[in-house]
PDB file of C-alpha atoms in Angstrom:
ATOM      1  CA  MET A   1      32.151  -0.743  23.170  1.00  0.00           C
ATOM      2  CA  ILE A   2      35.201  -2.026  21.298  1.00  0.00           C
ATOM      3  CA  GLU A   3      36.019  -5.707  22.182  1.00  0.00           C
ATOM      4  CA  ALA A   4      39.014  -7.553  20.659  1.00  0.00           C
ATOM      5  CA  HIS A   5      39.553 -11.321  21.028  1.00  0.00           C
ATOM      6  CA  ASP A   6      42.685 -13.247  20.277  1.00  0.00           C
ATOM      7  CA  VAL A   7      43.915 -10.589  17.729  1.00  0.00           C
ATOM      8  CA  THR A   8      47.018 -11.466  15.746  1.00  0.00           C
ATOM      9  CA  VAL A   9      48.584  -9.064  13.133  1.00  0.00           C
ATOM     10  CA  ARG A  10      51.204 -10.023  10.565  1.00  0.00           C
ATOM     11  CA  LEU A  11      53.192  -7.747   8.427  1.00  0.00           C
ATOM     12  CA  ALA A  12      55.273  -9.098   5.501  1.00  0.00           C
ATOM     13  CA  GLY A  13      54.751 -12.442   7.027  1.00  0.00           C
ATOM     14  CA  LYS A  14      56.153 -11.671  10.434  1.00  0.00           C
ATOM     15  CA  ARG A  15      54.043 -11.718  13.425  1.00  0.00           C
ATOM     16  CA  ILE A  16      53.823  -8.220  15.046  1.00  0.00           C
ATOM     17  CA  VAL A  17      50.930  -8.598  17.341  1.00  0.00           C
ATOM     18  CA  SER A  18      49.940 -11.944  18.896  1.00  0.00           C
ATOM     19  CA  GLY A  19      46.678 -13.209  20.635  1.00  0.00           C
ATOM     20  CA  ILE A  20      45.576  -9.958  22.404  1.00  0.00           C
ATOM     21  CA  ASP A  21      42.309  -9.484  24.169  1.00  0.00           C
ATOM     22  CA  PHE A  22      41.324  -6.044  24.638  1.00  0.00           C
ATOM     23  CA  GLU A  23      38.279  -4.058  25.813  1.00  0.00           C
ATOM     24  CA  ALA A  24      37.554  -0.274  25.446  1.00  0.00           C
ATOM     25  CA  ARG A  25      34.459   1.234  27.079  1.00  0.00           C
ATOM     26  CA  PRO A  26      32.591   4.476  26.162  1.00  0.00           C
ATOM     27  CA  GLY A  27      33.146   6.950  28.799  1.00  0.00           C
ATOM     28  CA  GLU A  28      36.696   6.004  29.402  1.00  0.00           C
ATOM     29  CA  ILE A  29      40.224   6.688  28.192  1.00  0.00           C
ATOM     30  CA  SER A  30      42.025   3.532  27.426  1.00  0.00           C
ATOM     31  CA  ALA A  31      45.814   3.999  27.123  1.00  0.00           C
ATOM     32  CA  ILE A  32      48.107   1.600  25.281  1.00  0.00           C
ATOM     33  CA  VAL A  33      51.740   1.715  26.594  1.00  0.00           C
ATOM     34  CA  GLY A  34      54.954  -0.137  26.015  1.00  0.00           C
ATOM     35  CA  PRO A  35      58.445   0.269  24.670  1.00  0.00           C
ATOM     36  CA  ASN A  36      59.309   1.082  21.042  1.00  0.00           C
ATOM     37  CA  GLY A  37      58.725  -1.887  18.784  1.00  0.00           C
ATOM     38  CA  SER A  38      56.219  -3.565  21.167  1.00  0.00           C
ATOM     39  CA  GLY A  39      53.341  -3.468  18.605  1.00  0.00           C
ATOM     40  CA  LYS A  40      51.341  -0.511  19.811  1.00  0.00           C
ATOM     41  CA  THR A  41      50.771   1.215  16.692  1.00  0.00           C
ATOM     42  CA  THR A  42      50.208  -1.964  14.621  1.00  0.00           C
ATOM     43  CA  PHE A  43      47.600  -3.027  17.202  1.00  0.00           C
ATOM     44  CA  LEU A  44      45.925   0.513  17.075  1.00  0.00           C
ATOM     45  CA  LYS A  45      45.659   0.212  13.342  1.00  0.00           C
ATOM     46  CA  ALA A  46      44.017  -3.092  13.550  1.00  0.00           C
ATOM     47  CA  LEU A  47      41.599  -1.786  16.084  1.00  0.00           C
ATOM     48  CA  SER A  48      40.631   1.099  13.779  1.00  0.00           C
ATOM     49  CA  GLY A  49      40.323  -1.085  10.622  1.00  0.00           C
ATOM     50  CA  ASP A  50      43.505   0.214   8.828  1.00  0.00           C
ATOM     51  CA  LEU A  51      45.272  -3.230   9.052  1.00  0.00           C
ATOM     52  CA  GLY A  52      44.099  -6.766   8.570  1.00  0.00           C
ATOM     53  CA  TYR A  53      44.044  -9.086  11.368  1.00  0.00           C
ATOM     54  CA  ASP A  54      43.146 -12.531  12.643  1.00  0.00           C
ATOM     55  CA  GLY A  55      40.741 -12.922  15.488  1.00  0.00           C
ATOM     56  CA  SER A  56      37.834 -10.617  16.242  1.00  0.00           C
ATOM     57  CA  ILE A  57      37.534  -6.875  16.701  1.00  0.00           C
ATOM     58  CA  VAL A  58      33.940  -5.531  17.263  1.00  0.00           C
ATOM     59  CA  ILE A  59      32.991  -1.948  17.584  1.00  0.00           C
ATOM     60  CA  ASN A  60      29.420  -1.258  18.767  1.00  0.00           C
ATOM     61  CA  GLY A  61      28.364  -4.921  17.730  1.00  0.00           C
ATOM     62  CA  ARG A  62      29.901  -4.810  14.281  1.00  0.00           C
ATOM     63  CA  GLU A  63      33.095  -6.656  13.000  1.00  0.00           C
ATOM     64  CA  VAL A  64      35.578  -4.212  12.046  1.00  0.00           C
ATOM     65  CA  SER A  65      36.897  -6.196   9.032  1.00  0.00           C
ATOM     66  CA  ALA A  66      33.318  -6.423   7.617  1.00  0.00           C
ATOM     67  CA  THR A  67      32.491  -2.735   8.114  1.00  0.00           C
ATOM     68  CA  ARG A  68      32.839  -0.476   4.998  1.00  0.00           C
ATOM     69  CA  PRO A  69      35.190   2.544   5.335  1.00  0.00           C
ATOM     70  CA  VAL A  70      32.271   5.040   4.915  1.00  0.00           C
ATOM     71  CA  GLU A  71      30.479   3.361   7.879  1.00  0.00           C
ATOM     72  CA  ALA A  72      33.456   3.082   9.955  1.00  0.00           C
ATOM     73  CA  ALA A  73      34.127   6.754   9.482  1.00  0.00           C
ATOM     74  CA  THR A  74      30.858   7.620  11.347  1.00  0.00           C
ATOM     75  CA  MET A  75      31.991   5.392  14.334  1.00  0.00           C
ATOM     76  CA  ARG A  76      35.630   6.468  14.769  1.00  0.00           C
ATOM     77  CA  ALA A  77      38.276   9.058  13.994  1.00  0.00           C
ATOM     78  CA  VAL A  78      42.027   8.278  13.754  1.00  0.00           C
ATOM     79  CA  LEU A  79      44.951  10.542  14.553  1.00  0.00           C
ATOM     80  CA  PRO A  80      47.947   8.884  13.137  1.00  0.00           C
ATOM     81  CA  GLN A  81      51.449   9.180  14.676  1.00  0.00           C
ATOM     82  CA  ALA A  82      52.545  11.383  11.774  1.00  0.00           C
ATOM     83  CA  THR A  83      50.872  12.944   8.765  1.00  0.00           C
ATOM     84  CA  SER A  84      52.927  14.413   5.808  1.00  0.00           C
ATOM     85  CA  LEU A  85      51.493  16.659   3.166  1.00  0.00           C
ATOM     86  CA  ALA A  86      53.005  17.394  -0.288  1.00  0.00           C
ATOM     87  CA  PHE A  87      50.713  20.339  -1.285  1.00  0.00           C
ATOM     88  CA  PRO A  88      50.341  23.796   0.312  1.00  0.00           C
ATOM     89  CA  PHE A  89      46.999  23.398   2.190  1.00  0.00           C
ATOM     90  CA  THR A  90      45.802  25.974   4.496  1.00  0.00           C
ATOM     91  CA  VAL A  91      45.043  25.013   8.086  1.00  0.00           C
ATOM     92  CA  HIS A  92      41.390  25.503   7.292  1.00  0.00           C
ATOM     93  CA  GLU A  93      41.425  23.271   4.271  1.00  0.00           C
ATOM     94  CA  ILE A  94      42.993  20.435   6.332  1.00  0.00           C
ATOM     95  CA  VAL A  95      40.571  20.787   9.325  1.00  0.00           C
ATOM     96  CA  ARG A  96      37.672  20.812   6.870  1.00  0.00           C
ATOM     97  CA  LEU A  97      38.542  17.340   5.652  1.00  0.00           C
ATOM     98  CA  GLY A  98      37.140  16.118   8.886  1.00  0.00           C
ATOM     99  CA  LEU A  99      33.637  17.126   7.580  1.00  0.00           C
ATOM    100  CA  VAL A 100      33.858  15.081   4.343  1.00  0.00           C
ATOM    101  CA  GLY A 101      31.775  12.206   5.857  1.00  0.00           C
ATOM    102  CA  GLY A 102      28.973  14.520   6.707  1.00  0.00           C
ATOM    103  CA  ARG A 103      28.239  12.870  10.155  1.00  0.00           C
ATOM    104  CA  SER A 104      30.012  15.231  12.606  1.00  0.00           C
ATOM    105  CA  GLY A 105      26.937  15.286  14.738  1.00  0.00           C
ATOM    106  CA  VAL A 106      26.193  19.132  14.772  1.00  0.00           C
ATOM    107  CA  LEU A 107      23.178  20.741  13.354  1.00  0.00           C
ATOM    108  CA  ALA A 108      23.530  21.473   9.571  1.00  0.00           C
ATOM    109  CA  GLY A 109      23.660  25.298  10.198  1.00  0.00           C
ATOM    110  CA  GLU A 110      26.690  24.836  12.580  1.00  0.00           C
ATOM    111  CA  THR A 111      28.816  22.761  10.309  1.00  0.00           C
ATOM    112  CA  GLU A 112      30.565  25.646   8.501  1.00  0.00           C
ATOM    113  CA  ARG A 113      31.746  27.095  11.944  1.00  0.00           C
ATOM    114  CA  LEU A 114      32.940  23.834  13.154  1.00  0.00           C
ATOM    115  CA  PRO A 115      36.618  23.976  11.747  1.00  0.00           C
ATOM    116  CA  GLU A 116      37.032  27.378  13.731  1.00  0.00           C
ATOM    117  CA  ARG A 117      35.623  25.764  16.819  1.00  0.00           C
ATOM    118  CA  ALA A 118      37.816  22.785  16.485  1.00  0.00           C
ATOM    119  CA  LEU A 119      40.933  24.950  16.021  1.00  0.00           C
ATOM    120  CA  ALA A 120      39.982  27.054  19.066  1.00  0.00           C
ATOM    121  CA  LYS A 121      39.620  23.861  21.175  1.00  0.00           C
ATOM    122  CA  VAL A 122      43.184  22.845  20.337  1.00  0.00           C
ATOM    123  CA  ASP A 123      44.453  26.477  21.145  1.00  0.00           C
ATOM    124  CA  LEU A 124      45.071  27.379  17.367  1.00  0.00           C
ATOM    125  CA  ASP A 125      42.430  30.301  17.206  1.00  0.00           C
ATOM    126  CA  GLY A 126      43.441  32.498  14.271  1.00  0.00           C
ATOM    127  CA  PHE A 127      45.525  29.951  12.672  1.00  0.00           C
ATOM    128  CA  SER A 128      42.886  29.219   9.811  1.00  0.00           C
ATOM    129  CA  GLY A 129      44.636  31.069   6.951  1.00  0.00           C
ATOM    130  CA  ARG A 130      48.116  29.877   7.792  1.00  0.00           C
ATOM    131  CA  PHE A 131      49.863  27.255   5.507  1.00  0.00           C
ATOM    132  CA  TYR A 132      50.231  23.831   7.166  1.00  0.00           C
ATOM    133  CA  GLN A 133      53.863  23.464   6.158  1.00  0.00           C
ATOM    134  CA  GLU A 134      54.975  26.744   7.768  1.00  0.00           C
ATOM    135  CA  LEU A 135      53.709  25.407  11.267  1.00  0.00           C
ATOM    136  CA  SER A 136      55.963  23.761  13.860  1.00  0.00           C
ATOM    137  CA  GLY A 137      55.672  20.112  14.482  1.00  0.00           C
ATOM    138  CA  GLY A 138      53.533  20.475  17.594  1.00  0.00           C
ATOM    139  CA  GLU A 139      51.126  22.958  15.812  1.00  0.00           C
ATOM    140  CA  GLN A 140      50.822  20.529  12.867  1.00  0.00           C
ATOM    141  CA  GLN A 141      49.917  17.892  15.414  1.00  0.00           C
ATOM    142  CA  ARG A 142      47.126  20.005  16.788  1.00  0.00           C
ATOM    143  CA  VAL A 143      45.839  20.793  13.422  1.00  0.00           C
ATOM    144  CA  GLN A 144      45.448  17.223  12.662  1.00  0.00           C
ATOM    145  CA  LEU A 145      43.657  16.635  15.997  1.00  0.00           C
ATOM    146  CA  ALA A 146      41.287  19.466  15.010  1.00  0.00           C
ATOM    147  CA  ARG A 147      40.543  17.693  11.841  1.00  0.00           C
ATOM    148  CA  VAL A 148      39.797  14.490  13.766  1.00  0.00           C
ATOM    149  CA  LEU A 149      37.411  16.223  16.199  1.00  0.00           C
ATOM    150  CA  CYS A 150      35.524  17.643  13.240  1.00  0.00           C
ATOM    151  CA  GLN A 151      34.736  14.078  12.130  1.00  0.00           C
ATOM    152  CA  VAL A 152      33.328  12.864  15.382  1.00  0.00           C
ATOM    153  CA  TRP A 153      32.441  16.203  17.112  1.00  0.00           C
ATOM    154  CA  ALA A 154      29.328  14.524  18.854  1.00  0.00           C
ATOM    155  CA  PRO A 155      30.839  11.716  21.007  1.00  0.00           C
ATOM    156  CA  VAL A 156      27.334   9.934  20.732  1.00  0.00           C
ATOM    157  CA  LEU A 157      25.605   9.603  17.422  1.00  0.00           C
ATOM    158  CA  ASP A 158      22.196   7.967  16.922  1.00  0.00           C
ATOM    159  CA  GLY A 159      22.459   6.579  20.438  1.00  0.00           C
ATOM    160  CA  LYS A 160      25.849   5.043  19.829  1.00  0.00           C
ATOM    161  CA  PRO A 161      29.136   5.967  21.262  1.00  0.00           C
ATOM    162  CA  ARG A 162      31.959   7.017  18.951  1.00  0.00           C
ATOM    163  CA  TYR A 163      35.580   6.732  19.265  1.00  0.00           C
ATOM    164  CA  LEU A 164      38.914   8.553  19.040  1.00  0.00           C
ATOM    165  CA  PHE A 165      41.900   6.559  18.138  1.00  0.00           C
ATOM    166  CA  LEU A 166      45.010   8.753  19.049  1.00  0.00           C
ATOM    167  CA  ASP A 167      48.543   7.557  18.278  1.00  0.00           C
ATOM    168  CA  GLU A 168      50.895   9.496  20.467  1.00  0.00           C
ATOM    169  CA  PRO A 169      48.903  12.718  20.376  1.00  0.00           C
ATOM    170  CA  VAL A 170      51.103  14.562  22.714  1.00  0.00           C
ATOM    171  CA  SER A 171      54.488  13.563  21.445  1.00  0.00           C
ATOM    172  CA  SER A 172      55.549  16.921  19.943  1.00  0.00           C
ATOM    173  CA  LEU A 173      53.678  19.177  22.462  1.00  0.00           C
ATOM    174  CA  ASP A 174      54.945  21.308  25.351  1.00  0.00           C
ATOM    175  CA  VAL A 175      53.613  20.719  28.823  1.00  0.00           C
ATOM    176  CA  LYS A 176      50.710  23.146  28.487  1.00  0.00           C
ATOM    177  CA  HIS A 177      49.452  21.677  25.191  1.00  0.00           C
ATOM    178  CA  GLN A 178      49.841  18.151  26.409  1.00  0.00           C
ATOM    179  CA  LEU A 179      47.411  18.927  29.192  1.00  0.00           C
ATOM    180  CA  ILE A 180      44.963  20.802  26.704  1.00  0.00           C
ATOM    181  CA  ILE A 181      44.882  17.733  24.467  1.00  0.00           C
ATOM    182  CA  MET A 182      44.482  15.245  27.367  1.00  0.00           C
ATOM    183  CA  ASN A 183      41.706  17.322  28.714  1.00  0.00           C
ATOM    184  CA  ILE A 184      40.006  17.235  25.328  1.00  0.00           C
ATOM    185  CA  ALA A 185      40.272  13.474  25.360  1.00  0.00           C
ATOM    186  CA  ARG A 186      38.794  13.411  29.034  1.00  0.00           C
ATOM    187  CA  ASP A 187      35.889  15.684  27.872  1.00  0.00           C
ATOM    188  CA  PHE A 188      35.208  13.451  24.863  1.00  0.00           C
ATOM    189  CA  ALA A 189      35.017  10.451  27.264  1.00  0.00           C
ATOM    190  CA  LYS A 190      32.758  12.248  29.738  1.00  0.00           C
ATOM    191  CA  ARG A 191      30.315  13.066  27.122  1.00  0.00           C
ATOM    192  CA  GLY A 192      29.701   9.428  26.228  1.00  0.00           C
ATOM    193  CA  GLY A 193      32.482   8.677  23.627  1.00  0.00           C
ATOM    194  CA  GLY A 194      35.524   6.440  24.070  1.00  0.00           C
ATOM    195  CA  VAL A 195      39.185   7.180  23.698  1.00  0.00           C
ATOM    196  CA  ILE A 196      42.007   4.827  22.772  1.00  0.00           C
ATOM    197  CA  THR A 197      45.444   6.362  22.810  1.00  0.00           C
ATOM    198  CA  ILE A 198      48.926   5.393  22.636  1.00  0.00           C
ATOM    199  CA  LEU A 199      51.147   7.266  25.249  1.00  0.00           C
ATOM    200  CA  HIS A 200      54.816   7.181  26.382  1.00  0.00           C
ATOM    201  CA  ASP A 201      54.653   9.402  29.353  1.00  0.00           C
ATOM    202  CA  LEU A 202      53.698   7.052  32.229  1.00  0.00           C
ATOM    203  CA  ASN A 203      52.813   9.883  34.734  1.00  0.00           C
ATOM    204  CA  LEU A 204      50.480  11.593  32.129  1.00  0.00           C
ATOM    205  CA  THR A 205      49.114   8.067  31.493  1.00  0.00           C
ATOM    206  CA  ALA A 206      48.430   7.572  35.169  1.00  0.00           C
ATOM    207  CA  MET A 207      46.705  10.998  35.587  1.00  0.00           C
ATOM    208  CA  TYR A 208      44.289  10.666  32.608  1.00  0.00           C
ATOM    209  CA  ALA A 209      43.642   6.994  31.702  1.00  0.00           C
ATOM    210  CA  ASP A 210      40.825   4.958  33.318  1.00  0.00           C
ATOM    211  CA  ARG A 211      42.722   1.839  32.103  1.00  0.00           C
ATOM    212  CA  ILE A 212      46.172   0.966  30.985  1.00  0.00           C
ATOM    213  CA  PHE A 213      47.020  -1.878  28.405  1.00  0.00           C
ATOM    214  CA  VAL A 214      50.764  -2.609  28.608  1.00  0.00           C
ATOM    215  CA  MET A 215      52.283  -4.185  25.418  1.00  0.00           C
ATOM    216  CA  HIS A 216      55.495  -6.091  25.575  1.00  0.00           C
ATOM    217  CA  ARG A 217      57.164  -7.885  22.354  1.00  0.00           C
ATOM    218  CA  GLY A 218      53.761  -8.049  20.581  1.00  0.00           C
ATOM    219  CA  THR A 219      51.793  -9.366  23.477  1.00  0.00           C
ATOM    220  CA  LEU A 220      49.642  -7.938  26.302  1.00  0.00           C
ATOM    221  CA  ALA A 221      51.742  -7.837  29.527  1.00  0.00           C
ATOM    222  CA  ALA A 222      49.188  -6.296  31.765  1.00  0.00           C
ATOM    223  CA  ALA A 223      45.968  -4.464  31.877  1.00  0.00           C
ATOM    224  CA  GLY A 224      43.843  -2.665  34.406  1.00  0.00           C
ATOM    225  CA  THR A 225      43.662   0.654  36.332  1.00  0.00           C
ATOM    226  CA  PRO A 226      46.703   2.705  36.742  1.00  0.00           C
ATOM    227  CA  ALA A 227      47.009   1.884  40.399  1.00  0.00           C
ATOM    228  CA  ALA A 228      46.642  -1.817  39.657  1.00  0.00           C
ATOM    229  CA  VAL A 229      49.049  -2.023  36.652  1.00  0.00           C
ATOM    230  CA  LEU A 230      52.035   0.405  37.170  1.00  0.00           C
ATOM    231  CA  SER A 231      54.469  -1.028  39.632  1.00  0.00           C
ATOM    232  CA  ASP A 232      58.196  -1.248  40.012  1.00  0.00           C
ATOM    233  CA  SER A 233      58.303  -4.957  38.822  1.00  0.00           C
ATOM    234  CA  LEU A 234      56.177  -4.280  35.729  1.00  0.00           C
ATOM    235  CA  ILE A 235      58.422  -1.197  34.638  1.00  0.00           C
ATOM    236  CA  GLU A 236      61.514  -3.247  35.047  1.00  0.00           C
ATOM    237  CA  LYS A 237      60.146  -6.295  33.170  1.00  0.00           C
ATOM    238  CA  VAL A 238      58.675  -4.270  30.196  1.00  0.00           C
ATOM    239  CA  PHE A 239      60.898  -1.233  29.824  1.00  0.00           C
ATOM    240  CA  ASP A 240      64.086  -2.966  31.162  1.00  0.00           C
ATOM    241  CA  CYS A 241      64.942  -0.265  33.677  1.00  0.00           C
ATOM    242  CA  ARG A 242      64.345   0.042  37.405  1.00  0.00           C
ATOM    243  CA  MET A 243      62.141   3.015  38.511  1.00  0.00           C
ATOM    244  CA  ARG A 244      60.113   3.345  41.695  1.00  0.00           C
ATOM    245  CA  VAL A 245      56.538   3.873  41.496  1.00  0.00           C
ATOM    246  CA  GLY A 246      54.792   6.252  44.198  1.00  0.00           C
ATOM    247  CA  VAL A 247      51.236   7.017  44.901  1.00  0.00           C
ATOM    248  CA  LEU A 248      49.823  10.592  45.297  1.00  0.00           C
ATOM    249  CA  PRO A 249      47.271  10.598  48.055  1.00  0.00           C
ATOM    250  CA  SER A 250      43.682  11.416  46.803  1.00  0.00           C
ATOM    251  CA  GLY A 251      43.700  14.703  48.544  1.00  0.00           C
ATOM    252  CA  ASP A 252      46.590  15.963  46.617  1.00  0.00           C
ATOM    253  CA  VAL A 253      45.263  15.628  43.218  1.00  0.00           C
ATOM    254  CA  PRO A 254      41.657  15.819  41.766  1.00  0.00           C
ATOM    255  CA  PHE A 255      42.035  12.234  40.144  1.00  0.00           C
ATOM    256  CA  GLY A 256      42.078  10.005  43.193  1.00  0.00           C
ATOM    257  CA  ASP A 257      45.022   7.859  44.158  1.00  0.00           C
ATOM    258  CA  VAL A 258      47.306   8.408  41.212  1.00  0.00           C
ATOM    259  CA  PRO A 259      50.654   6.349  40.773  1.00  0.00           C
ATOM    260  CA  PHE A 260      53.659   8.253  39.642  1.00  0.00           C
ATOM    261  CA  VAL A 261      57.152   7.242  38.348  1.00  0.00           C
ATOM    262  CA  LEU A 262      60.113   8.872  40.013  1.00  0.00           C
ATOM    263  CA  PRO A 263      62.677   9.642  37.138  1.00  0.00           C
ATOM    264  CA  GLN A 264      65.336  10.274  39.707  1.00  0.00           C
ATOM    265  CA  SER A 265      65.110   6.592  40.855  1.00  0.00           C
ATOM    266  CA  VAL A 266      66.086   5.313  37.431  1.00  0.00           C
ATOM    267  CA  ALA A 267      68.680   2.597  37.145  1.00  0.00           C
ATOM    268  CA  MET A 268      69.602   0.586  33.994  1.00  0.00           C
TER     269      MET A 268
END
């Protein structure tokens, strides 16, 4: 489990995240939503150990700030919002970087095949020899996800859950590949791991997230299940626009009673 208590993050002396309590459980997708500039990425970086913080963040019983990077790499893998490369790496070379820690969780004889399996999983079968810079933005995003998956291929290692930190993993993707990536996240959670992801599409969030954490001006505005959190009043308060939230009956979708936002109802 990931538990955060009274977390505050300052950058260049400015408070970006203030006093947040947060809990992400293995077996679940925890989605962080909120408008641009609300502190989502900063908070995710604190959770993953990439930024310093005040307060407490504990992963599987260990304080993140006291965990060595090599140890943290066995517990979680991070997909950043954007990744730039200056050298002409092939897709295969990039995905193999996920194996550097040596704790993917597969049998030793299967390690060499893992990059190809990861690429197939993100619908990039046959891309191994391509140069990364020649790919579209969406394809590059999926290559990076394949790398991250190699790092924590087994969602549970030595009896402890592992975690995927995904910062806007579907931002550059078409609808088909958005669903593929979110299904990968769901499968990782179903097999015992945990997923913490930043999303902007509220309808996609409602379909896949077990719990939603809504950030607003560096604080936590709401937290709970999609049905409990997504409401007309919350969207107006946090996103500064009026939208109507409906609910799909459980018989119409395989996910139960799922709230949805009607874009046609928007009013500024």
